[in-house]
PDB file of C-alpha atoms and ligand atoms in Angstrom:
ATOM      1  CA  UNK P   1       0.000   0.000   0.000  1.00  0.00           C
ATOM      2  CA  UNK P   2       1.230   3.494  -0.913  1.00  0.00           C
ATOM      3  CA  UNK P   3       0.129   6.372   1.344  1.00  0.00           C
ATOM      4  CA  UNK P   4      -0.129   9.919  -0.006  1.00  0.00           C
ATOM      5  CA  UNK P   5      -0.326  12.417   2.818  1.00  0.00           C
ATOM      6  CA  UNK P   6      -2.642  15.032   1.281  1.00  0.00           C
ATOM      7  CA  UNK P   7      -5.153  15.360  -1.545  1.00  0.00           C
ATOM      8  CA  UNK P   8      -3.901  18.669  -2.974  1.00  0.00           C
ATOM      9  CA  UNK P   9      -2.575  19.261  -6.496  1.00  0.00           C
ATOM     10  CA  UNK P  10       0.363  16.847  -6.380  1.00  0.00           C
ATOM     11  CA  UNK P  11      -1.233  14.320  -4.013  1.00  0.00           C
ATOM     12  CA  UNK P  12      -4.488  13.922  -5.963  1.00  0.00           C
ATOM     13  CA  UNK P  13      -2.752  13.449  -9.304  1.00  0.00           C
ATOM     14  CA  UNK P  14      -0.191  11.006  -7.857  1.00  0.00           C
ATOM     15  CA  UNK P  15      -3.046   8.993  -6.308  1.00  0.00           C
ATOM     16  CA  UNK P  16      -4.976   8.984  -9.584  1.00  0.00           C
ATOM     17  CA  UNK P  17      -1.932   7.824 -11.566  1.00  0.00           C
ATOM     18  CA  UNK P  18      -1.115   5.063  -9.074  1.00  0.00           C
ATOM     19  CA  UNK P  19      -4.722   3.819  -9.048  1.00  0.00           C
ATOM     20  CA  UNK P  20      -4.681   3.874 -12.853  1.00  0.00           C
ATOM     21  CA  UNK P  21      -1.670   1.563 -12.912  1.00  0.00           C
ATOM     22  CA  UNK P  22      -3.356  -0.832 -10.488  1.00  0.00           C
ATOM     23  CA  UNK P  23      -1.346   0.022  -7.355  1.00  0.00           C
ATOM     24  CA  UNK P  24      -2.975  -0.013  -3.908  1.00  0.00           C
ATOM     25  CA  UNK P  25      -3.067   3.627  -2.902  1.00  0.00           C
ATOM     26  CA  UNK P  26      -4.454   5.513   0.085  1.00  0.00           C
ATOM     27  CA  UNK P  27      -4.816   9.254   0.579  1.00  0.00           C
ATOM     28  CA  UNK P  28      -5.158  11.040   3.903  1.00  0.00           C
ATOM     29  CA  UNK P  29      -7.571  13.975   3.721  1.00  0.00           C
ATOM     30  CA  UNK P  30      -8.951  16.356   6.326  1.00  0.00           C
ATOM     31  CA  UNK P  31     -12.205  16.427   4.423  1.00  0.00           C
ATOM     32  CA  UNK P  32     -12.738  13.143   2.519  1.00  0.00           C
ATOM     33  CA  UNK P  33     -15.738  14.699   0.727  1.00  0.00           C
ATOM     34  CA  UNK P  34     -13.264  16.805  -1.295  1.00  0.00           C
ATOM     35  CA  UNK P  35     -11.614  13.582  -2.514  1.00  0.00           C
ATOM     36  CA  UNK P  36     -14.752  11.833  -3.793  1.00  0.00           C
ATOM     37  CA  UNK P  37     -13.359  11.751  -7.350  1.00  0.00           C
ATOM     38  CA  UNK P  38     -10.357   9.778  -6.077  1.00  0.00           C
ATOM     39  CA  UNK P  39     -12.616   7.267  -4.310  1.00  0.00           C
ATOM     40  CA  UNK P  40     -14.421   6.755  -7.608  1.00  0.00           C
ATOM     41  CA  UNK P  41     -11.183   5.649  -9.294  1.00  0.00           C
ATOM     42  CA  UNK P  42     -10.331   3.177  -6.524  1.00  0.00           C
ATOM     43  CA  UNK P  43      -8.226   5.247  -4.124  1.00  0.00           C
ATOM     44  CA  UNK P  44      -8.712   4.468  -0.416  1.00  0.00           C
ATOM     45  CA  UNK P  45      -9.491   7.909   1.037  1.00  0.00           C
ATOM     46  CA  UNK P  46      -9.146   8.083   4.826  1.00  0.00           C
ATOM     47  CA  UNK P  47      -9.969  10.972   7.110  1.00  0.00           C
ATOM     48  CA  UNK P  48      -7.017  12.367   9.029  1.00  0.00           C
ATOM     49  CA  UNK P  49      -5.076  15.436  10.027  1.00  0.00           C
ATOM     50  CA  UNK P  50      -1.314  15.874   9.899  1.00  0.00           C
ATOM     51  CA  UNK P  51      -1.564  17.590  13.305  1.00  0.00           C
ATOM     52  CA  UNK P  52      -3.088  14.408  14.809  1.00  0.00           C
ATOM     53  CA  UNK P  53      -0.469  11.603  14.964  1.00  0.00           C
ATOM     54  CA  UNK P  54      -3.084   8.929  15.840  1.00  0.00           C
ATOM     55  CA  UNK P  55      -4.856   9.568  12.532  1.00  0.00           C
ATOM     56  CA  UNK P  56      -1.557   9.310  10.662  1.00  0.00           C
ATOM     57  CA  UNK P  57      -0.760   6.017  12.445  1.00  0.00           C
ATOM     58  CA  UNK P  58      -4.179   4.677  11.416  1.00  0.00           C
ATOM     59  CA  UNK P  59      -3.538   5.658   7.775  1.00  0.00           C
ATOM     60  CA  UNK P  60      -0.073   4.020   7.908  1.00  0.00           C
ATOM     61  CA  UNK P  61      -1.497   0.454   8.303  1.00  0.00           C
ATOM     62  CA  UNK P  62       0.118  -1.928   5.757  1.00  0.00           C
ATOM     63  CA  UNK P  63       1.946   0.951   4.053  1.00  0.00           C
ATOM     64  CA  UNK P  64       5.293   0.268   2.339  1.00  0.00           C
ATOM     65  CA  UNK P  65       5.827   3.636   0.572  1.00  0.00           C
ATOM     66  CA  UNK P  66       4.786   7.182   1.473  1.00  0.00           C
ATOM     67  CA  UNK P  67       4.514  10.270  -0.732  1.00  0.00           C
ATOM     68  CA  UNK P  68       5.091  13.106   1.746  1.00  0.00           C
ATOM     69  CA  UNK P  69       3.426  16.229   0.361  1.00  0.00           C
ATOM     70  CA  UNK P  70       1.683  18.956   2.329  1.00  0.00           C
ATOM     71  CA  UNK P  71       2.006  22.693   2.998  1.00  0.00           C
ATOM     72  CA  UNK P  72       5.333  21.642   4.573  1.00  0.00           C
ATOM     73  CA  UNK P  73       4.808  22.738   8.172  1.00  0.00           C
ATOM     74  CA  UNK P  74       7.751  20.950   9.857  1.00  0.00           C
ATOM     75  CA  UNK P  75       5.844  19.598  12.909  1.00  0.00           C
ATOM     76  CA  UNK P  76       3.198  18.065  10.627  1.00  0.00           C
ATOM     77  CA  UNK P  77       5.584  16.427   8.156  1.00  0.00           C
ATOM     78  CA  UNK P  78       7.844  15.209  10.965  1.00  0.00           C
ATOM     79  CA  UNK P  79       4.714  13.588  12.491  1.00  0.00           C
ATOM     80  CA  UNK P  80       4.493  11.600   9.248  1.00  0.00           C
ATOM     81  CA  UNK P  81       8.197  10.674   9.352  1.00  0.00           C
ATOM     82  CA  UNK P  82       7.847   9.462  12.974  1.00  0.00           C
ATOM     83  CA  UNK P  83       4.721   7.477  12.129  1.00  0.00           C
ATOM     84  CA  UNK P  84       6.390   5.901   9.072  1.00  0.00           C
ATOM     85  CA  UNK P  85       9.386   4.887  11.194  1.00  0.00           C
ATOM     86  CA  UNK P  86       7.086   3.341  13.849  1.00  0.00           C
ATOM     87  CA  UNK P  87       5.253   1.399  11.139  1.00  0.00           C
ATOM     88  CA  UNK P  88       8.423   0.094   9.482  1.00  0.00           C
ATOM     89  CA  UNK P  89       7.705   1.805   6.147  1.00  0.00           C
ATOM     90  CA  UNK P  90      10.436   1.143   3.568  1.00  0.00           C
ATOM     91  CA  UNK P  91      10.508   4.385   1.598  1.00  0.00           C
ATOM     92  CA  UNK P  92       9.361   8.030   1.648  1.00  0.00           C
ATOM     93  CA  UNK P  93       9.215  10.306  -1.426  1.00  0.00           C
ATOM     94  CA  UNK P  94       9.457  13.851  -0.081  1.00  0.00           C
ATOM     95  CA  UNK P  95       8.103  16.749  -2.138  1.00  0.00           C
ATOM     96  CA  UNK P  96      10.318  19.739  -1.491  1.00  0.00           C
ATOM     97  CA  UNK P  97      11.752  22.856  -3.097  1.00  0.00           C
ATOM     98  CA  UNK P  98      14.987  24.772  -3.168  1.00  0.00           C
ATOM     99  CA  UNK P  99      15.617  24.496   0.575  1.00  0.00           C
ATOM    100  CA  UNK P 100      18.807  26.003   1.992  1.00  0.00           C
ATOM    101  CA  UNK P 101      18.776  25.850   5.808  1.00  0.00           C
ATOM    102  CA  UNK P 102      19.659  29.582   5.861  1.00  0.00           C
ATOM    103  CA  UNK P 103      17.116  30.668   3.229  1.00  0.00           C
ATOM    104  CA  UNK P 104      15.399  34.036   3.829  1.00  0.00           C
ATOM    105  CA  UNK P 105      12.107  32.225   3.040  1.00  0.00           C
ATOM    106  CA  UNK P 106      10.651  30.508   6.125  1.00  0.00           C
ATOM    107  CA  UNK P 107       9.022  27.725   4.076  1.00  0.00           C
ATOM    108  CA  UNK P 108      12.391  26.812   2.547  1.00  0.00           C
ATOM    109  CA  UNK P 109      14.027  26.712   5.996  1.00  0.00           C
ATOM    110  CA  UNK P 110      11.132  24.487   7.107  1.00  0.00           C
ATOM    111  CA  UNK P 111      11.719  22.185   4.131  1.00  0.00           C
ATOM    112  CA  UNK P 112      15.383  21.924   5.141  1.00  0.00           C
ATOM    113  CA  UNK P 113      14.344  20.888   8.680  1.00  0.00           C
ATOM    114  CA  UNK P 114      11.954  18.265   7.316  1.00  0.00           C
ATOM    115  CA  UNK P 115      14.571  16.893   4.916  1.00  0.00           C
ATOM    116  CA  UNK P 116      17.095  16.646   7.782  1.00  0.00           C
ATOM    117  CA  UNK P 117      14.538  14.854   9.977  1.00  0.00           C
ATOM    118  CA  UNK P 118      13.698  12.415   7.201  1.00  0.00           C
ATOM    119  CA  UNK P 119      17.346  11.646   6.488  1.00  0.00           C
ATOM    120  CA  UNK P 120      18.083  11.206  10.213  1.00  0.00           C
ATOM    121  CA  UNK P 121      15.116   8.814  10.588  1.00  0.00           C
ATOM    122  CA  UNK P 122      16.976   6.049   8.756  1.00  0.00           C
ATOM    123  CA  UNK P 123      13.995   5.486   6.425  1.00  0.00           C
ATOM    124  CA  UNK P 124      14.681   5.003   2.713  1.00  0.00           C
ATOM    125  CA  UNK P 125      13.965   8.313   1.041  1.00  0.00           C
ATOM    126  CA  UNK P 126      13.995  10.259  -2.232  1.00  0.00           C
ATOM    127  CA  UNK P 127      13.850  14.062  -2.345  1.00  0.00           C
ATOM    128  CA  UNK P 128      12.041  15.805  -5.218  1.00  0.00           C
ATOM    129  CA  UNK P 129      13.388  19.361  -5.277  1.00  0.00           C
ATOM    130  CA  UNK P 130      10.906  21.240  -7.456  1.00  0.00           C
ATOM    131  CA  UNK P 131      11.037  24.611  -9.181  1.00  0.00           C
ATOM    132  CA  UNK P 132       7.964  26.922  -9.149  1.00  0.00           C
ATOM    133  CA  UNK P 133       4.693  25.299 -10.197  1.00  0.00           C
ATOM    134  CA  UNK P 134       2.890  26.345 -13.411  1.00  0.00           C
ATOM    135  CA  UNK P 135      -0.319  25.887 -11.419  1.00  0.00           C
ATOM    136  CA  UNK P 136       0.589  28.993  -9.341  1.00  0.00           C
ATOM    137  CA  UNK P 137      -0.659  30.950 -12.380  1.00  0.00           C
ATOM    138  CA  UNK P 138      -4.159  29.533 -11.782  1.00  0.00           C
ATOM    139  CA  UNK P 139      -4.349  31.887  -8.788  1.00  0.00           C
ATOM    140  CA  UNK P 140      -3.974  34.769 -11.261  1.00  0.00           C
ATOM    141  CA  UNK P 141      -6.435  33.257 -13.740  1.00  0.00           C
ATOM    142  CA  UNK P 142      -9.604  35.079 -12.600  1.00  0.00           C
ATOM    143  CA  UNK P 143      -7.784  38.438 -12.805  1.00  0.00           C
ATOM    144  CA  UNK P 144      -6.300  37.542 -16.207  1.00  0.00           C
ATOM    145  CA  UNK P 145      -9.753  36.539 -17.460  1.00  0.00           C
ATOM    146  CA  UNK P 146     -11.127  39.881 -16.301  1.00  0.00           C
ATOM    147  CA  UNK P 147      -8.313  42.312 -17.174  1.00  0.00           C
ATOM    148  CA  UNK P 148      -6.143  40.494 -19.778  1.00  0.00           C
ATOM    149  CA  UNK P 149      -3.159  41.425 -17.631  1.00  0.00           C
ATOM    150  CA  UNK P 150      -1.197  40.304 -14.612  1.00  0.00           C
ATOM    151  CA  UNK P 151       1.637  41.700 -12.566  1.00  0.00           C
ATOM    152  CA  UNK P 152       4.517  40.335 -10.510  1.00  0.00           C
ATOM    153  CA  UNK P 153       7.664  41.417  -8.712  1.00  0.00           C
ATOM    154  CA  UNK P 154       9.544  38.668 -10.609  1.00  0.00           C
ATOM    155  CA  UNK P 155      10.754  41.361 -13.046  1.00  0.00           C
ATOM    156  CA  UNK P 156      12.713  39.947 -15.965  1.00  0.00           C
ATOM    157  CA  UNK P 157      13.850  36.926 -13.954  1.00  0.00           C
ATOM    158  CA  UNK P 158      13.468  33.493 -15.550  1.00  0.00           C
ATOM    159  CA  UNK P 159      11.845  30.395 -14.015  1.00  0.00           C
ATOM    160  CA  UNK P 160      12.102  26.701 -14.856  1.00  0.00           C
ATOM    161  CA  UNK P 161       8.351  26.294 -14.266  1.00  0.00           C
ATOM    162  CA  UNK P 162       7.087  22.723 -13.768  1.00  0.00           C
ATOM    163  CA  UNK P 163       3.566  21.330 -14.118  1.00  0.00           C
ATOM    164  CA  UNK P 164       2.395  19.697 -10.860  1.00  0.00           C
ATOM    165  CA  UNK P 165       1.098  16.801 -12.988  1.00  0.00           C
ATOM    166  CA  UNK P 166       4.724  15.995 -13.823  1.00  0.00           C
ATOM    167  CA  UNK P 167       5.781  16.284 -10.164  1.00  0.00           C
ATOM    168  CA  UNK P 168       2.969  13.837  -9.367  1.00  0.00           C
ATOM    169  CA  UNK P 169       4.007  11.472 -12.166  1.00  0.00           C
ATOM    170  CA  UNK P 170       7.586  11.345 -10.879  1.00  0.00           C
ATOM    171  CA  UNK P 171       6.418  10.855  -7.282  1.00  0.00           C
ATOM    172  CA  UNK P 172       4.071   8.042  -8.372  1.00  0.00           C
ATOM    173  CA  UNK P 173       6.782   6.323 -10.419  1.00  0.00           C
ATOM    174  CA  UNK P 174       9.261   6.375  -7.536  1.00  0.00           C
ATOM    175  CA  UNK P 175       6.706   5.377  -4.878  1.00  0.00           C
ATOM    176  CA  UNK P 176       5.693   2.378  -7.007  1.00  0.00           C
ATOM    177  CA  UNK P 177       9.312   1.248  -7.631  1.00  0.00           C
ATOM    178  CA  UNK P 178      11.618   2.934  -5.110  1.00  0.00           C
ATOM    179  CA  UNK P 179      14.638   0.610  -5.327  1.00  0.00           C
ATOM    180  CA  UNK P 180      16.626   2.572  -7.928  1.00  0.00           C
ATOM    181  CA  UNK P 181      15.923   5.909  -6.244  1.00  0.00           C
ATOM    182  CA  UNK P 182      16.840   5.353  -2.586  1.00  0.00           C
ATOM    183  CA  UNK P 183      18.906   8.197  -1.093  1.00  0.00           C
ATOM    184  CA  UNK P 184      18.696  10.273  -4.284  1.00  0.00           C
ATOM    185  CA  UNK P 185      17.694  13.902  -4.776  1.00  0.00           C
ATOM    186  CA  UNK P 186      16.086  14.857  -8.076  1.00  0.00           C
ATOM    187  CA  UNK P 187      15.639  18.397  -9.352  1.00  0.00           C
ATOM    188  CA  UNK P 188      12.293  18.733 -11.110  1.00  0.00           C
ATOM    189  CA  UNK P 189      11.696  21.506 -13.635  1.00  0.00           C
ATOM    190  CA  UNK P 190       9.906  21.999 -16.903  1.00  0.00           C
ATOM    191  CA  UNK P 191      11.815  21.984 -20.201  1.00  0.00           C
ATOM    192  CA  UNK P 192      12.439  25.747 -20.578  1.00  0.00           C
ATOM    193  CA  UNK P 193      13.360  28.917 -18.721  1.00  0.00           C
ATOM    194  CA  UNK P 194      10.621  31.537 -19.032  1.00  0.00           C
ATOM    195  CA  UNK P 195      10.322  35.097 -17.779  1.00  0.00           C
ATOM    196  CA  UNK P 196       6.893  36.379 -16.760  1.00  0.00           C
ATOM    197  CA  UNK P 197       6.862  38.356 -20.038  1.00  0.00           C
ATOM    198  CA  UNK P 198       7.433  35.025 -21.848  1.00  0.00           C
ATOM    199  CA  UNK P 199       4.512  33.552 -19.861  1.00  0.00           C
ATOM    200  CA  UNK P 200       2.333  36.474 -21.036  1.00  0.00           C
ATOM    201  CA  UNK P 201       3.405  35.806 -24.648  1.00  0.00           C
ATOM    202  CA  UNK P 202       2.482  32.094 -24.382  1.00  0.00           C
ATOM    203  CA  UNK P 203      -0.873  32.945 -22.780  1.00  0.00           C
ATOM    204  CA  UNK P 204      -1.548  35.510 -25.551  1.00  0.00           C
ATOM    205  CA  UNK P 205      -0.831  32.941 -28.252  1.00  0.00           C
ATOM    206  CA  UNK P 206      -2.833  30.117 -26.621  1.00  0.00           C
ATOM    207  CA  UNK P 207      -5.808  32.285 -25.610  1.00  0.00           C
ATOM    208  CA  UNK P 208      -5.866  34.225 -28.876  1.00  0.00           C
ATOM    209  CA  UNK P 209      -5.925  37.652 -27.231  1.00  0.00           C
ATOM    210  CA  UNK P 210      -3.149  39.899 -25.906  1.00  0.00           C
ATOM    211  CA  UNK P 211      -2.230  39.281 -22.244  1.00  0.00           C
ATOM    212  CA  UNK P 212      -0.002  41.965 -20.767  1.00  0.00           C
ATOM    213  CA  UNK P 213       2.579  41.498 -18.007  1.00  0.00           C
ATOM    214  CA  UNK P 214       3.487  44.446 -15.808  1.00  0.00           C
ATOM    215  CA  UNK P 215       6.108  44.683 -13.100  1.00  0.00           C
ATOM    216  CA  UNK P 216       4.915  45.413  -9.603  1.00  0.00           C
ATOM    217  CA  UNK P 217       6.397  45.713  -6.120  1.00  0.00           C
ATOM    218  CA  UNK P 218       6.573  42.969  -3.486  1.00  0.00           C
ATOM    219  CA  UNK P 219       3.908  44.820  -1.497  1.00  0.00           C
ATOM    220  CA  UNK P 220       1.585  44.910  -4.522  1.00  0.00           C
ATOM    221  CA  UNK P 221       2.209  41.176  -5.051  1.00  0.00           C
ATOM    222  CA  UNK P 222       1.354  40.473  -1.401  1.00  0.00           C
ATOM    223  CA  UNK P 223      -1.880  42.506  -1.618  1.00  0.00           C
ATOM    224  CA  UNK P 224      -2.871  40.690  -4.832  1.00  0.00           C
ATOM    225  CA  UNK P 225      -2.367  37.299  -3.151  1.00  0.00           C
ATOM    226  CA  UNK P 226      -4.362  38.416  -0.094  1.00  0.00           C
ATOM    227  CA  UNK P 227      -7.156  39.595  -2.379  1.00  0.00           C
ATOM    228  CA  UNK P 228      -7.641  35.988  -3.563  1.00  0.00           C
ATOM    229  CA  UNK P 229      -7.758  34.664   0.011  1.00  0.00           C
ATOM    230  CA  UNK P 230      -4.116  33.872   0.849  1.00  0.00           C
ATOM    231  CA  UNK P 231      -3.518  34.598   4.576  1.00  0.00           C
ATOM    232  CA  UNK P 232      -1.235  37.608   5.232  1.00  0.00           C
ATOM    233  CA  UNK P 233       1.884  35.763   6.545  1.00  0.00           C
ATOM    234  CA  UNK P 234       1.759  33.237   3.682  1.00  0.00           C
ATOM    235  CA  UNK P 235       1.169  36.020   1.127  1.00  0.00           C
ATOM    236  CA  UNK P 236       4.185  37.912   2.528  1.00  0.00           C
ATOM    237  CA  UNK P 237       6.378  34.795   2.305  1.00  0.00           C
ATOM    238  CA  UNK P 238       5.174  33.884  -1.201  1.00  0.00           C
ATOM    239  CA  UNK P 239       5.622  37.467  -2.450  1.00  0.00           C
ATOM    240  CA  UNK P 240       9.175  37.465  -1.066  1.00  0.00           C
ATOM    241  CA  UNK P 241       9.902  34.151  -2.855  1.00  0.00           C
ATOM    242  CA  UNK P 242       8.518  35.530  -6.138  1.00  0.00           C
ATOM    243  CA  UNK P 243      10.602  38.718  -5.803  1.00  0.00           C
ATOM    244  CA  UNK P 244      13.758  36.574  -5.581  1.00  0.00           C
ATOM    245  CA  UNK P 245      12.980  35.324  -9.112  1.00  0.00           C
ATOM    246  CA  UNK P 246      14.100  38.782 -10.300  1.00  0.00           C
ATOM    247  CA  UNK P 247      17.541  37.954  -8.870  1.00  0.00           C
ATOM    248  CA  UNK P 248      17.795  34.646 -10.760  1.00  0.00           C
ATOM    249  CA  UNK P 249      16.731  32.450  -7.808  1.00  0.00           C
ATOM    250  CA  UNK P 250      14.514  30.188  -9.981  1.00  0.00           C
ATOM    251  CA  UNK P 251      16.566  30.214 -13.208  1.00  0.00           C
ATOM    252  CA  UNK P 252      17.472  26.523 -13.143  1.00  0.00           C
ATOM    253  CA  UNK P 253      16.584  23.571 -15.341  1.00  0.00           C
ATOM    254  CA  UNK P 254      17.155  19.831 -15.091  1.00  0.00           C
ATOM    255  CA  UNK P 255      16.645  16.727 -17.211  1.00  0.00           C
ATOM    256  CA  UNK P 256      15.432  14.615 -14.266  1.00  0.00           C
ATOM    257  CA  UNK P 257      11.748  14.540 -15.333  1.00  0.00           C
ATOM    258  CA  UNK P 258      12.447  13.019 -18.792  1.00  0.00           C
ATOM    259  CA  UNK P 259      15.128  10.753 -17.312  1.00  0.00           C
ATOM    260  CA  UNK P 260      12.668   9.254 -14.807  1.00  0.00           C
ATOM    261  CA  UNK P 261       9.480   9.288 -16.898  1.00  0.00           C
ATOM    262  CA  UNK P 262      10.964   8.490 -20.333  1.00  0.00           C
ATOM    263  CA  UNK P 263       9.041  11.394 -21.876  1.00  0.00           C
ATOM    264  CA  UNK P 264       9.536  15.179 -21.943  1.00  0.00           C
ATOM    265  CA  UNK P 265       8.243  17.396 -19.143  1.00  0.00           C
ATOM    266  CA  UNK P 266       5.142  19.398 -20.063  1.00  0.00           C
ATOM    267  CA  UNK P 267       5.721  22.865 -21.517  1.00  0.00           C
ATOM    268  CA  UNK P 268       3.955  26.001 -20.273  1.00  0.00           C
ATOM    269  CA  UNK P 269       2.150  26.030 -23.628  1.00  0.00           C
ATOM    270  CA  UNK P 270       0.690  22.596 -22.833  1.00  0.00           C
ATOM    271  CA  UNK P 271      -0.311  23.774 -19.347  1.00  0.00           C
ATOM    272  CA  UNK P 272      -1.960  26.923 -20.753  1.00  0.00           C
ATOM    273  CA  UNK P 273      -3.785  24.920 -23.432  1.00  0.00           C
ATOM    274  CA  UNK P 274      -5.115  22.416 -20.875  1.00  0.00           C
ATOM    275  CA  UNK P 275      -6.281  25.241 -18.565  1.00  0.00           C
ATOM    276  CA  UNK P 276      -7.390  27.769 -21.207  1.00  0.00           C
ATOM    277  CA  UNK P 277     -10.936  27.852 -19.818  1.00  0.00           C
ATOM    278  CA  UNK P 278      -9.683  29.108 -16.443  1.00  0.00           C
ATOM    279  CA  UNK P 279      -8.028  32.115 -18.102  1.00  0.00           C
ATOM    280  CA  UNK P 280     -11.016  32.979 -20.293  1.00  0.00           C
TER     281      UNK P 280
HETATM  282  N1  NAP I   1       3.855  26.178  -5.302  1.00  0.00           N
HETATM  283  C1  NAP I   1       5.078  26.034  -5.778  1.00  0.00           C
HETATM  284  O1  NAP I   1       5.492  26.723  -6.708  1.00  0.00           O
HETATM  285  C2  NAP I   1       5.979  24.984  -5.184  1.00  0.00           C
HETATM  286  C3  NAP I   1       7.251  24.815  -5.740  1.00  0.00           C
HETATM  287  C4  NAP I   1       8.104  23.828  -5.215  1.00  0.00           C
HETATM  288  C5  NAP I   1       7.667  23.024  -4.167  1.00  0.00           C
HETATM  289  N2  NAP I   1       6.405  23.217  -3.646  1.00  0.00           N
HETATM  290  C6  NAP I   1       6.000  22.358  -2.532  1.00  0.00           C
HETATM  291  O2  NAP I   1       4.841  21.590  -2.886  1.00  0.00           O
HETATM  292  C7  NAP I   1       4.149  21.251  -1.664  1.00  0.00           C
HETATM  293  C8  NAP I   1       2.675  21.598  -1.815  1.00  0.00           C
HETATM  294  O3  NAP I   1       2.118  20.688  -2.727  1.00  0.00           O
HETATM  295  P1  NAP I   1       0.713  20.955  -3.443  1.00  0.00           P
HETATM  296  O4  NAP I   1       0.865  22.170  -4.319  1.00  0.00           O
HETATM  297  O5  NAP I   1       0.241  19.688  -4.012  1.00  0.00           O
HETATM  298  O6  NAP I   1      -0.213  21.381  -2.214  1.00  0.00           O
HETATM  299  P2  NAP I   1      -1.676  22.027  -2.292  1.00  0.00           P
HETATM  300  O7  NAP I   1      -2.295  21.808  -3.626  1.00  0.00           O
HETATM  301  O8  NAP I   1      -1.551  23.425  -1.750  1.00  0.00           O
HETATM  302  O9  NAP I   1      -2.492  21.131  -1.278  1.00  0.00           O
HETATM  303  C9  NAP I   1      -2.240  21.095   0.081  1.00  0.00           C
HETATM  304  C10 NAP I   1      -3.120  19.988   0.651  1.00  0.00           C
HETATM  305  O10 NAP I   1      -2.741  19.802   2.020  1.00  0.00           O
HETATM  306  C11 NAP I   1      -3.928  19.579   2.746  1.00  0.00           C
HETATM  307  N3  NAP I   1      -3.683  19.882   4.149  1.00  0.00           N
HETATM  308  C12 NAP I   1      -3.325  21.074   4.684  1.00  0.00           C
HETATM  309  N4  NAP I   1      -3.177  20.947   6.011  1.00  0.00           N
HETATM  310  C13 NAP I   1      -3.462  19.657   6.321  1.00  0.00           C
HETATM  311  C14 NAP I   1      -3.512  18.927   7.531  1.00  0.00           C
HETATM  312  N5  NAP I   1      -3.236  19.495   8.722  1.00  0.00           N
HETATM  313  N6  NAP I   1      -3.852  17.614   7.476  1.00  0.00           N
HETATM  314  C15 NAP I   1      -4.153  17.013   6.302  1.00  0.00           C
HETATM  315  N7  NAP I   1      -4.142  17.651   5.114  1.00  0.00           N
HETATM  316  C16 NAP I   1      -3.796  18.973   5.138  1.00  0.00           C
HETATM  317  C17 NAP I   1      -4.938  20.493   2.088  1.00  0.00           C
HETATM  318  O11 NAP I   1      -6.212  20.039   2.437  1.00  0.00           O
HETATM  319  P3  NAP I   1      -7.492  21.017   2.622  1.00  0.00           P
HETATM  320  O12 NAP I   1      -8.175  20.962   1.290  1.00  0.00           O
HETATM  321  O13 NAP I   1      -8.242  20.365   3.716  1.00  0.00           O
HETATM  322  O14 NAP I   1      -6.973  22.377   2.968  1.00  0.00           O
HETATM  323  C18 NAP I   1      -4.594  20.281   0.622  1.00  0.00           C
HETATM  324  O15 NAP I   1      -5.275  19.145   0.119  1.00  0.00           O
HETATM  325  C19 NAP I   1       4.858  22.018  -0.542  1.00  0.00           C
HETATM  326  O16 NAP I   1       5.807  21.176   0.064  1.00  0.00           O
HETATM  327  C20 NAP I   1       5.563  23.140  -1.308  1.00  0.00           C
HETATM  328  O17 NAP I   1       6.679  23.664  -0.607  1.00  0.00           O
HETATM  329  C21 NAP I   1       5.554  24.167  -4.132  1.00  0.00           C
END
């Protein structure tokens, strides 16, 4: 049995892919109602909370592999690591990001703590160190649909954007057959470096109408995120992370997705085409 710790973007798609290939897969969800579609494709959806170790222990029954993905609050993910160790789980695939222990971004420092805890646990592990997600642009989609424009403090900085469906596909592949991946760290990116102006050009071409990118300040970015419901401290942290793109912080690419999946990573054009309705 493979346990996926949340039913968000990466977790849901990884669960769907594993069920599709006939693997036994379980997802822990705070609200199982939200994961009804997964139940319909054969995923065992169990109610639980990463803040409640007893619920994690219950979900860990008969589990051999874990995909550890969540908002990456260290206490919660370390609860999963402890539970996996108690249950004698063989392998954990950890979804992470660029995570220097001295990063100015609290989430990245938290990821570093989680990675260290996982490595120290003695469990088999694989780290998936992911660049920014294409799906972050879905947060901007309602504004793009309305105004044909979007702004960011990323400036002219480039990003190796990755589609969360590819992150999920890599996580599913490794969770199903961990042997060749134990102790490894993979860097997951899309196939190309794009600036936000490049993103606007791709959206314009795919949507068939001009989409304009404008530079804005970190504070304006934070306010825009709060206006779509992101809590203030998270919006501040995310806006800071986006502003570092202007300094080249996300300008990295890797061939790990095609190497593991045997097919190219999705392009931003593919992402935009698949989600065109959200931007229209
Ligand atoms: N965004 C990026 O650009 C980026 C880049 C690199 C790495 N990452 C990493 O990717 C990970 C996030 O993955 P994602 O995008 O798939 O997440 P996501 O779509 O934001 O989903 C998060 C999920 O966690 C669930 N959750 C939150 N708190 C929980 C709790 N206490 N107990 C159980 N479930 C809980 C949420 O459930 P509810 O529906 O109940 O809230 C939701 O299903 C993080 O580690 C992040 O650092 C992100």
